[in-house]
mmCIF file of C-alpha atoms in Angstrom:
data_model
loop_
_atom_site.group_PDB
_atom_site.id
_atom_site.type_symbol
_atom_site.label_atom_id
_atom_site.label_comp_id
_atom_site.label_asym_id
_atom_site.label_seq_id
_atom_site.Cartn_x
_atom_site.Cartn_y
_atom_site.Cartn_z
ATOM 1 C CA MET A 1 22.613 -184.192 -7.634
ATOM 2 C CA ALA A 2 23.238 -187.435 -9.526
ATOM 3 C CA PRO A 3 22.543 -187.373 -13.257
ATOM 4 C CA ASN A 4 19.237 -188.727 -14.416
ATOM 5 C CA ILE A 5 20.140 -192.192 -15.650
ATOM 6 C CA GLN A 6 17.536 -194.502 -17.085
ATOM 7 C CA PRO A 7 18.298 -198.096 -18.088
ATOM 8 C CA VAL A 8 17.868 -198.834 -21.781
ATOM 9 C CA LEU A 9 15.989 -202.107 -22.156
ATOM 10 C CA ALA A 10 17.777 -204.590 -24.386
ATOM 11 C CA ASN A 11 17.301 -208.324 -24.436
ATOM 12 C CA ASN A 12 17.998 -211.010 -26.968
ATOM 13 C CA THR A 13 16.655 -214.357 -25.822
ATOM 14 C CA ALA A 14 14.921 -215.674 -28.945
ATOM 15 C CA PRO A 15 16.300 -218.952 -30.352
ATOM 16 C CA ILE A 16 19.145 -218.465 -32.827
ATOM 17 C CA GLU A 17 18.408 -220.019 -36.199
ATOM 18 C CA ALA A 18 21.323 -221.495 -38.121
ATOM 19 C CA ASN A 19 21.946 -220.504 -41.713
ATOM 20 C CA ASP A 20 21.340 -223.614 -43.704
ATOM 21 C CA SER A 21 23.513 -222.215 -46.412
ATOM 22 C CA SER A 22 35.617 -177.562 -13.833
ATOM 23 C CA HIS A 23 38.337 -177.627 -10.791
ATOM 24 C CA ASP A 24 37.791 -180.170 -8.080
ATOM 25 C CA SER A 25 40.135 -180.913 -5.171
ATOM 26 C CA GLY A 26 39.470 -184.569 -5.856
ATOM 27 C CA VAL A 27 41.129 -184.161 -9.238
ATOM 28 C CA ASP A 28 44.382 -183.151 -7.531
ATOM 29 C CA ASP A 29 44.169 -186.264 -5.343
ATOM 30 C CA ILE A 30 43.620 -188.442 -8.409
ATOM 31 C CA LYS A 31 46.476 -186.765 -10.304
ATOM 32 C CA SER A 32 48.762 -187.333 -7.311
ATOM 33 C CA THR A 33 47.851 -191.002 -7.246
ATOM 34 C CA ILE A 34 48.270 -191.329 -10.994
ATOM 35 C CA SER A 35 51.666 -189.650 -11.031
ATOM 36 C CA SER A 36 52.861 -192.180 -8.463
ATOM 37 C CA THR A 37 51.573 -195.080 -10.549
ATOM 38 C CA GLN A 38 53.299 -193.729 -13.658
ATOM 39 C CA SER A 39 56.684 -194.316 -12.007
ATOM 40 C CA LEU A 40 55.934 -197.980 -11.357
ATOM 41 C CA THR A 41 58.471 -200.137 -9.596
ATOM 42 C CA ASP A 42 60.046 -202.999 -11.497
ATOM 43 C CA SER A 43 58.219 -205.506 -9.303
ATOM 44 C CA ILE A 44 54.802 -204.257 -10.415
ATOM 45 C CA ARG A 45 55.828 -204.643 -14.057
ATOM 46 C CA GLU A 46 57.239 -208.157 -13.601
ATOM 47 C CA HIS A 47 55.790 -210.947 -15.716
ATOM 48 C CA VAL A 48 56.229 -214.694 -15.855
ATOM 49 C CA TYR A 49 56.071 -216.949 -18.912
ATOM 50 C CA GLU A 50 54.091 -220.146 -18.824
ATOM 51 C CA ASN A 51 52.835 -222.460 -21.564
ATOM 52 C CA GLY A 52 54.080 -220.012 -24.185
ATOM 53 C CA ARG A 53 52.102 -217.044 -22.764
ATOM 54 C CA ARG A 54 53.021 -214.046 -20.591
ATOM 55 C CA TYR A 55 51.259 -213.527 -17.252
ATOM 56 C CA HIS A 56 51.434 -210.645 -14.789
ATOM 57 C CA ARG A 57 53.357 -211.870 -11.731
ATOM 58 C CA LYS A 58 51.424 -209.797 -9.173
ATOM 59 C CA SER A 59 48.147 -211.235 -10.524
ATOM 60 C CA GLN A 60 49.126 -214.865 -9.940
ATOM 61 C CA GLY A 61 46.559 -216.626 -7.781
ATOM 62 C CA LYS A 62 44.106 -213.768 -8.349
ATOM 63 C CA TYR A 63 43.581 -213.781 -12.113
ATOM 64 C CA ALA A 64 44.551 -216.603 -14.440
ATOM 65 C CA LEU A 65 44.343 -214.916 -17.849
ATOM 66 C CA PRO A 66 47.493 -213.701 -19.639
ATOM 67 C CA SER A 67 48.600 -210.089 -20.066
ATOM 68 C CA ASP A 68 50.645 -210.297 -23.285
ATOM 69 C CA GLU A 69 50.051 -208.491 -26.569
ATOM 70 C CA THR A 70 47.955 -211.370 -27.909
ATOM 71 C CA GLU A 71 45.604 -211.035 -24.951
ATOM 72 C CA GLN A 72 45.500 -207.252 -25.217
ATOM 73 C CA ASP A 73 44.433 -207.604 -28.845
ATOM 74 C CA ARG A 74 41.718 -210.051 -27.774
ATOM 75 C CA LEU A 75 40.464 -207.643 -25.101
ATOM 76 C CA ASP A 76 40.262 -204.786 -27.601
ATOM 77 C CA LEU A 77 38.448 -206.962 -30.133
ATOM 78 C CA SER A 78 36.048 -208.081 -27.384
ATOM 79 C CA HIS A 79 35.310 -204.427 -26.673
ATOM 80 C CA ALA A 80 34.513 -203.902 -30.355
ATOM 81 C CA TYR A 81 32.256 -206.960 -30.182
ATOM 82 C CA TYR A 82 30.225 -205.539 -27.292
ATOM 83 C CA LEU A 83 29.903 -202.201 -29.063
ATOM 84 C CA GLU A 84 28.499 -204.026 -32.080
ATOM 85 C CA MET A 85 26.175 -206.061 -29.886
ATOM 86 C CA LEU A 86 24.851 -202.961 -28.115
ATOM 87 C CA ASP A 87 24.416 -201.004 -31.373
ATOM 88 C CA GLY A 88 27.326 -198.694 -30.623
ATOM 89 C CA LYS A 89 26.444 -198.030 -26.962
ATOM 90 C CA LEU A 90 29.119 -198.128 -24.283
ATOM 91 C CA SER A 91 26.462 -198.547 -21.617
ATOM 92 C CA LEU A 92 22.861 -199.622 -21.189
ATOM 93 C CA ALA A 93 22.352 -196.750 -18.750
ATOM 94 C CA ALA A 94 21.218 -193.570 -20.542
ATOM 95 C CA PHE A 95 22.537 -190.230 -19.265
ATOM 96 C CA ASN A 96 20.904 -186.835 -19.689
ATOM 97 C CA LYS A 97 24.241 -185.250 -18.749
ATOM 98 C CA ASP A 98 27.787 -186.475 -18.220
ATOM 99 C CA PRO A 99 28.105 -188.379 -14.903
ATOM 100 C CA ALA A 100 30.695 -186.467 -12.881
ATOM 101 C CA ASN A 101 32.667 -189.394 -11.461
ATOM 102 C CA VAL A 102 32.923 -192.770 -13.190
ATOM 103 C CA LEU A 103 34.750 -195.947 -12.149
ATOM 104 C CA ASP A 104 35.683 -198.745 -14.568
ATOM 105 C CA CYS A 105 36.425 -201.952 -12.657
ATOM 106 C CA GLY A 106 38.857 -204.342 -14.337
ATOM 107 C CA THR A 107 39.695 -201.815 -17.034
ATOM 108 C CA GLY A 108 42.158 -204.098 -18.900
ATOM 109 C CA THR A 109 43.684 -202.143 -21.778
ATOM 110 C CA GLY A 110 41.572 -199.160 -20.731
ATOM 111 C CA ILE A 111 39.697 -198.977 -24.019
ATOM 112 C CA TRP A 112 36.219 -198.711 -22.462
ATOM 113 C CA ALA A 113 37.365 -195.976 -20.040
ATOM 114 C CA LEU A 114 39.058 -194.003 -22.814
ATOM 115 C CA GLU A 115 36.037 -194.159 -25.106
ATOM 116 C CA PHE A 116 33.628 -193.283 -22.294
ATOM 117 C CA GLY A 117 35.796 -190.306 -21.360
ATOM 118 C CA ASP A 118 35.818 -189.207 -25.000
ATOM 119 C CA GLU A 119 32.024 -189.449 -25.279
ATOM 120 C CA HIS A 120 31.530 -187.752 -21.904
ATOM 121 C CA PRO A 121 34.089 -184.920 -21.622
ATOM 122 C CA GLY A 122 32.406 -183.691 -18.440
ATOM 123 C CA SER A 123 33.147 -186.986 -16.668
ATOM 124 C CA LYS A 124 36.220 -187.942 -14.659
ATOM 125 C CA VAL A 125 36.842 -191.619 -15.448
ATOM 126 C CA VAL A 126 39.076 -193.829 -13.301
ATOM 127 C CA GLY A 127 40.036 -197.295 -14.573
ATOM 128 C CA ILE A 128 41.289 -199.922 -12.098
ATOM 129 C CA ASP A 129 43.196 -203.100 -12.933
ATOM 130 C CA LEU A 130 45.788 -205.463 -11.483
ATOM 131 C CA ALA A 131 48.022 -205.453 -14.561
ATOM 132 C CA PRO A 132 49.806 -202.388 -16.023
ATOM 133 C CA ILE A 133 48.626 -202.829 -19.622
ATOM 134 C CA GLN A 134 46.987 -199.424 -20.086
ATOM 135 C CA PRO A 135 48.456 -196.710 -22.333
ATOM 136 C CA ASP A 136 50.753 -194.071 -20.824
ATOM 137 C CA TRP A 137 49.181 -191.198 -22.755
ATOM 138 C CA VAL A 138 45.496 -190.647 -22.044
ATOM 139 C CA ALA A 139 42.814 -187.986 -22.273
ATOM 140 C CA PRO A 140 42.920 -185.350 -19.500
ATOM 141 C CA ASN A 141 39.712 -186.706 -17.924
ATOM 142 C CA VAL A 142 40.784 -190.378 -17.837
ATOM 143 C CA TYR A 143 43.072 -191.864 -15.176
ATOM 144 C CA PHE A 144 44.363 -195.369 -14.533
ATOM 145 C CA GLU A 145 45.289 -196.936 -11.202
ATOM 146 C CA LEU A 146 46.749 -200.332 -10.340
ATOM 147 C CA ASP A 147 44.857 -201.958 -7.515
ATOM 148 C CA ASP A 148 43.105 -205.120 -6.405
ATOM 149 C CA LEU A 149 39.316 -204.795 -6.514
ATOM 150 C CA GLU A 150 38.990 -207.431 -3.800
ATOM 151 C CA LYS A 151 40.890 -205.322 -1.278
ATOM 152 C CA GLU A 152 39.340 -202.452 0.682
ATOM 153 C CA TRP A 153 38.558 -199.599 -1.701
ATOM 154 C CA THR A 154 40.210 -196.301 -0.760
ATOM 155 C CA PHE A 155 37.846 -193.989 -2.654
ATOM 156 C CA ALA A 156 35.553 -191.636 -0.774
ATOM 157 C CA GLU A 157 32.160 -193.037 0.127
ATOM 158 C CA ASN A 158 29.178 -191.964 -2.003
ATOM 159 C CA HIS A 159 31.599 -190.712 -4.671
ATOM 160 C CA PHE A 160 30.830 -192.306 -8.043
ATOM 161 C CA ASP A 161 27.822 -191.409 -10.180
ATOM 162 C CA TYR A 162 28.357 -194.521 -12.296
ATOM 163 C CA ILE A 163 30.363 -197.725 -11.774
ATOM 164 C CA HIS A 164 31.027 -200.064 -14.702
ATOM 165 C CA SER A 165 32.172 -203.684 -14.383
ATOM 166 C CA ARG A 166 32.527 -206.083 -17.319
ATOM 167 C CA ASN A 167 33.821 -209.662 -17.406
ATOM 168 C CA VAL A 168 35.689 -209.742 -14.100
ATOM 169 C CA GLY A 169 34.133 -213.028 -12.969
ATOM 170 C CA ALA A 170 37.357 -214.985 -13.465
ATOM 171 C CA GLY A 171 39.043 -212.722 -10.898
ATOM 172 C CA ILE A 172 36.433 -212.129 -8.167
ATOM 173 C CA ARG A 173 36.257 -214.569 -5.262
ATOM 174 C CA ASN A 174 33.831 -212.671 -3.046
ATOM 175 C CA TRP A 175 31.001 -211.176 -5.096
ATOM 176 C CA GLU A 176 29.050 -210.176 -1.991
ATOM 177 C CA ARG A 177 31.921 -207.974 -0.785
ATOM 178 C CA TYR A 178 32.644 -206.672 -4.290
ATOM 179 C CA LEU A 179 29.069 -205.443 -4.790
ATOM 180 C CA ARG A 180 28.859 -204.070 -1.228
ATOM 181 C CA GLN A 181 31.934 -201.961 -1.991
ATOM 182 C CA MET A 182 30.264 -200.735 -5.173
ATOM 183 C CA TYR A 183 27.243 -199.744 -3.099
ATOM 184 C CA LYS A 184 29.382 -198.002 -0.472
ATOM 185 C CA HIS A 185 31.243 -195.878 -3.012
ATOM 186 C CA CYS A 186 28.351 -195.166 -5.385
ATOM 187 C CA LYS A 187 26.485 -191.884 -4.878
ATOM 188 C CA PRO A 188 22.879 -192.052 -3.721
ATOM 189 C CA GLY A 189 20.911 -192.005 -6.964
ATOM 190 C CA GLY A 190 23.949 -193.264 -8.888
ATOM 191 C CA TYR A 191 24.053 -196.380 -11.032
ATOM 192 C CA VAL A 192 26.157 -199.498 -11.412
ATOM 193 C CA GLU A 193 26.333 -201.692 -14.493
ATOM 194 C CA VAL A 194 27.577 -205.270 -14.233
ATOM 195 C CA SER A 195 28.123 -207.438 -17.310
ATOM 196 C CA GLU A 196 29.162 -211.088 -17.042
ATOM 197 C CA HIS A 197 28.906 -214.313 -18.991
ATOM 198 C CA CYS A 198 28.429 -217.932 -17.989
ATOM 199 C CA TYR A 199 31.643 -219.627 -16.815
ATOM 200 C CA ASN A 200 30.450 -223.208 -16.434
ATOM 201 C CA ASP A 201 28.115 -224.017 -19.328
ATOM 202 C CA LEU A 202 27.401 -223.317 -22.994
ATOM 203 C CA ASP A 203 24.114 -223.416 -24.878
ATOM 204 C CA CYS A 204 22.636 -224.654 -28.133
ATOM 205 C CA ASP A 205 19.056 -224.277 -29.414
ATOM 206 C CA ASP A 206 18.921 -226.841 -32.222
ATOM 207 C CA GLY A 207 20.452 -230.003 -30.778
ATOM 208 C CA SER A 208 23.625 -229.774 -32.884
ATOM 209 C CA MET A 209 25.898 -229.792 -29.793
ATOM 210 C CA PRO A 210 25.957 -233.301 -28.265
ATOM 211 C CA ASP A 211 26.500 -234.017 -24.576
ATOM 212 C CA ASP A 212 30.061 -235.184 -25.291
ATOM 213 C CA SER A 213 30.959 -232.063 -27.262
ATOM 214 C CA PRO A 214 34.517 -230.738 -26.795
ATOM 215 C CA PHE A 215 32.875 -227.379 -26.059
ATOM 216 C CA LEU A 216 31.078 -228.782 -23.007
ATOM 217 C CA LEU A 217 34.136 -230.699 -21.823
ATOM 218 C CA TYR A 218 36.167 -227.490 -22.048
ATOM 219 C CA ILE A 219 33.723 -225.183 -20.259
ATOM 220 C CA ARG A 220 32.988 -227.647 -17.463
ATOM 221 C CA THR A 221 36.679 -228.359 -16.911
ATOM 222 C CA MET A 222 37.372 -224.634 -16.848
ATOM 223 C CA GLY A 223 34.489 -224.026 -14.427
ATOM 224 C CA GLN A 224 35.709 -226.737 -12.058
ATOM 225 C CA SER A 225 39.240 -225.305 -12.246
ATOM 226 C CA LEU A 226 38.018 -221.788 -11.462
ATOM 227 C CA GLU A 227 36.114 -223.183 -8.478
ATOM 228 C CA LYS A 228 39.299 -224.821 -7.176
ATOM 229 C CA MET A 229 41.011 -221.445 -7.598
ATOM 230 C CA GLY A 230 38.382 -219.943 -5.282
ATOM 231 C CA MET A 231 36.191 -218.216 -7.864
ATOM 232 C CA ASN A 232 32.449 -218.714 -8.307
ATOM 233 C CA PRO A 233 31.776 -219.935 -11.854
ATOM 234 C CA ASN A 234 28.240 -221.042 -10.939
ATOM 235 C CA LEU A 235 26.666 -217.589 -10.743
ATOM 236 C CA ASP A 236 23.905 -216.988 -13.281
ATOM 237 C CA LEU A 237 21.692 -214.016 -14.091
ATOM 238 C CA SER A 238 19.360 -214.613 -11.153
ATOM 239 C CA GLY A 239 22.367 -214.951 -8.843
ATOM 240 C CA TYR A 240 23.876 -211.625 -9.898
ATOM 241 C CA LYS A 241 20.466 -209.975 -9.590
ATOM 242 C CA ARG A 242 20.003 -211.359 -6.074
ATOM 243 C CA LEU A 243 23.484 -210.220 -5.004
ATOM 244 C CA LEU A 244 22.826 -206.687 -6.274
ATOM 245 C CA ALA A 245 19.561 -206.579 -4.327
ATOM 246 C CA ASP A 246 21.276 -207.953 -1.203
ATOM 247 C CA ALA A 247 23.888 -205.189 -1.488
ATOM 248 C CA GLY A 248 21.067 -202.612 -1.371
ATOM 249 C CA PHE A 249 20.559 -201.689 -5.014
ATOM 250 C CA VAL A 250 17.078 -201.114 -6.415
ATOM 251 C CA ASP A 251 15.422 -200.775 -9.845
ATOM 252 C CA ILE A 252 17.521 -203.664 -11.148
ATOM 253 C CA GLU A 253 17.162 -204.193 -14.895
ATOM 254 C CA ALA A 254 18.509 -207.476 -16.245
ATOM 255 C CA HIS A 255 19.262 -208.156 -19.916
ATOM 256 C CA THR A 256 20.299 -211.394 -21.617
ATOM 257 C CA PHE A 257 22.127 -211.642 -24.947
ATOM 258 C CA LYS A 258 22.751 -214.827 -26.858
ATOM 259 C CA CYS A 259 26.247 -214.688 -28.358
ATOM 260 C CA PRO A 260 26.810 -217.280 -31.111
ATOM 261 C CA VAL A 261 30.389 -218.448 -31.624
ATOM 262 C CA GLY A 262 30.845 -218.721 -35.390
ATOM 263 C CA SER A 263 29.105 -217.315 -38.441
ATOM 264 C CA TRP A 264 26.462 -220.064 -38.570
ATOM 265 C CA PRO A 265 23.363 -217.961 -37.584
ATOM 266 C CA ARG A 266 20.840 -217.079 -40.298
ATOM 267 C CA GLU A 267 20.063 -213.563 -39.032
ATOM 268 C CA LYS A 268 22.570 -211.068 -40.448
ATOM 269 C CA LYS A 269 23.520 -209.235 -37.252
ATOM 270 C CA GLN A 270 23.969 -212.492 -35.332
ATOM 271 C CA GLN A 271 26.022 -213.844 -38.229
ATOM 272 C CA ARG A 272 28.306 -210.803 -38.109
ATOM 273 C CA LEU A 273 28.607 -210.991 -34.312
ATOM 274 C CA GLY A 274 29.324 -214.699 -34.506
ATOM 275 C CA ALA A 275 32.135 -214.097 -36.991
ATOM 276 C CA ILE A 276 33.733 -211.595 -34.597
ATOM 277 C CA LEU A 277 33.379 -214.009 -31.681
ATOM 278 C CA ARG A 278 34.904 -216.772 -33.811
ATOM 279 C CA GLU A 279 37.979 -214.573 -34.239
ATOM 280 C CA ILE A 280 38.051 -213.815 -30.490
ATOM 281 C CA SER A 281 37.777 -217.521 -29.677
ATOM 282 C CA ARG A 282 40.966 -218.346 -31.611
ATOM 283 C CA THR A 283 42.963 -217.057 -28.630
ATOM 284 C CA GLY A 284 40.105 -216.880 -26.113
ATOM 285 C CA PHE A 285 39.865 -220.611 -25.406
ATOM 286 C CA GLU A 286 43.546 -220.605 -24.456
ATOM 287 C CA ALA A 287 43.371 -217.314 -22.549
ATOM 288 C CA TYR A 288 40.516 -218.423 -20.316
ATOM 289 C CA GLY A 289 41.398 -222.068 -19.930
ATOM 290 C CA LYS A 290 45.054 -222.975 -20.204
ATOM 291 C CA ALA A 291 46.608 -221.582 -17.020
ATOM 292 C CA VAL A 292 43.657 -222.305 -14.758
ATOM 293 C CA MET A 293 43.226 -225.868 -16.055
ATOM 294 C CA THR A 294 46.940 -226.711 -15.723
ATOM 295 C CA ASN A 295 47.508 -224.947 -12.381
ATOM 296 C CA TYR A 296 44.226 -225.809 -10.655
ATOM 297 C CA GLY A 297 42.432 -228.424 -12.767
ATOM 298 C CA GLY A 298 45.179 -231.037 -12.817
ATOM 299 C CA LEU A 299 45.579 -231.140 -16.612
ATOM 300 C CA THR A 300 48.937 -231.447 -18.286
ATOM 301 C CA GLU A 301 49.913 -228.753 -20.757
ATOM 302 C CA GLU A 302 49.538 -231.290 -23.555
ATOM 303 C CA LYS A 303 46.003 -232.298 -22.515
ATOM 304 C CA ALA A 304 44.901 -228.690 -22.072
ATOM 305 C CA THR A 305 46.350 -227.755 -25.469
ATOM 306 C CA GLU A 306 44.575 -230.698 -27.119
ATOM 307 C CA MET A 307 41.231 -229.685 -25.567
ATOM 308 C CA ILE A 308 41.684 -226.048 -26.617
ATOM 309 C CA ASN A 309 42.678 -226.933 -30.176
ATOM 310 C CA GLU A 310 39.640 -229.198 -30.541
ATOM 311 C CA CYS A 311 37.381 -226.292 -29.603
ATOM 312 C CA VAL A 312 39.085 -223.871 -31.996
ATOM 313 C CA GLU A 313 38.798 -226.359 -34.857
ATOM 314 C CA LEU A 314 35.144 -227.049 -34.033
ATOM 315 C CA VAL A 315 34.323 -223.342 -34.165
ATOM 316 C CA GLU A 316 35.923 -223.161 -37.599
ATOM 317 C CA LYS A 317 33.813 -226.085 -38.839
ATOM 318 C CA GLY A 318 30.606 -224.455 -37.634
ATOM 319 C CA THR A 319 28.771 -227.771 -37.282
ATOM 320 C CA GLN A 320 27.866 -227.318 -33.610
ATOM 321 C CA HIS A 321 25.757 -224.214 -33.089
ATOM 322 C CA MET A 322 27.055 -223.145 -29.706
ATOM 323 C CA TYR A 323 26.440 -219.789 -28.043
ATOM 324 C CA ILE A 324 27.354 -218.005 -24.817
ATOM 325 C CA GLN A 325 24.954 -216.082 -22.606
ATOM 326 C CA GLN A 326 26.092 -212.539 -21.794
ATOM 327 C CA TRP A 327 24.207 -210.747 -19.033
ATOM 328 C CA TYR A 328 23.936 -207.012 -18.398
ATOM 329 C CA LEU A 329 22.499 -205.691 -15.146
ATOM 330 C CA VAL A 330 21.864 -202.003 -14.427
ATOM 331 C CA ALA A 331 20.959 -201.035 -10.852
ATOM 332 C CA ARG A 332 20.474 -197.847 -8.838
ATOM 333 C CA LYS A 333 21.558 -196.887 -5.334
ATOM 334 C CA PRO A 334 18.512 -195.361 -3.629
ATOM 335 C CA GLU A 335 18.537 -191.655 -2.756
#
């Protein structure tokens, strides 16, 4: 029987005011897979260097963000940001017991999977990613595999009690197929949680961000570049909700968070969150935009660097009160 999981309602859509001043045969199968991935071939570990950043060679054409230590630090800080935003919660689904089998899609450095496994010792957590940037030493109930989420999943059907996916939108071409695979491999009664942000627009509530803002030029150029790469940067909250419903999920709960970039908000928690996101943005503008804009958007390295630096400097000034929308969706596979 799947654990009783109830979505925790959490929304933040009010305008942001600026501050004027047990043994399982499946475990053996997983361990066998993991032991094979621990002796990775040189080709899987190969990287290329471009525009002063390191990228995973096998991810080229599938994922345009870097894989170097600077990016790993940004990913870990982003995880801390989401924990702060969700008041220390790793998930907006509430469990009355540890979900037996958990999948973390696009696990990155593996920090979410490791912390979930620590909080839920009765869970078996598998983290999947293209790039081998996860730690070698992990908890006994956490495993990492290298795989492409857009290929056919090899897990058993109806296997996972809970599937977690956060910020993989820059690497998913076919969201319909991706969510259908989630549905296929989720247990009846199990839950999925999808968290994404907007990839083609940024918001402002007080008119301080003009139409010709470097922020808007950056995000729209990045969105167009992602589209040329084959991704779908135009999905919004209603689009993700519709795709989950089309895949067969029910009881879909959708949550919107406004994420200010910079410490300009008046409200203390938003101010603290904005300061963290300001720090993330110092390398985040480059991580998200540089490779995709130069390889697919037609920009020279110099032009892309100029656009990125303008955005970083503008965040530091705090004169344009820009924020990002982050969406969380929790959905259930019917019994």
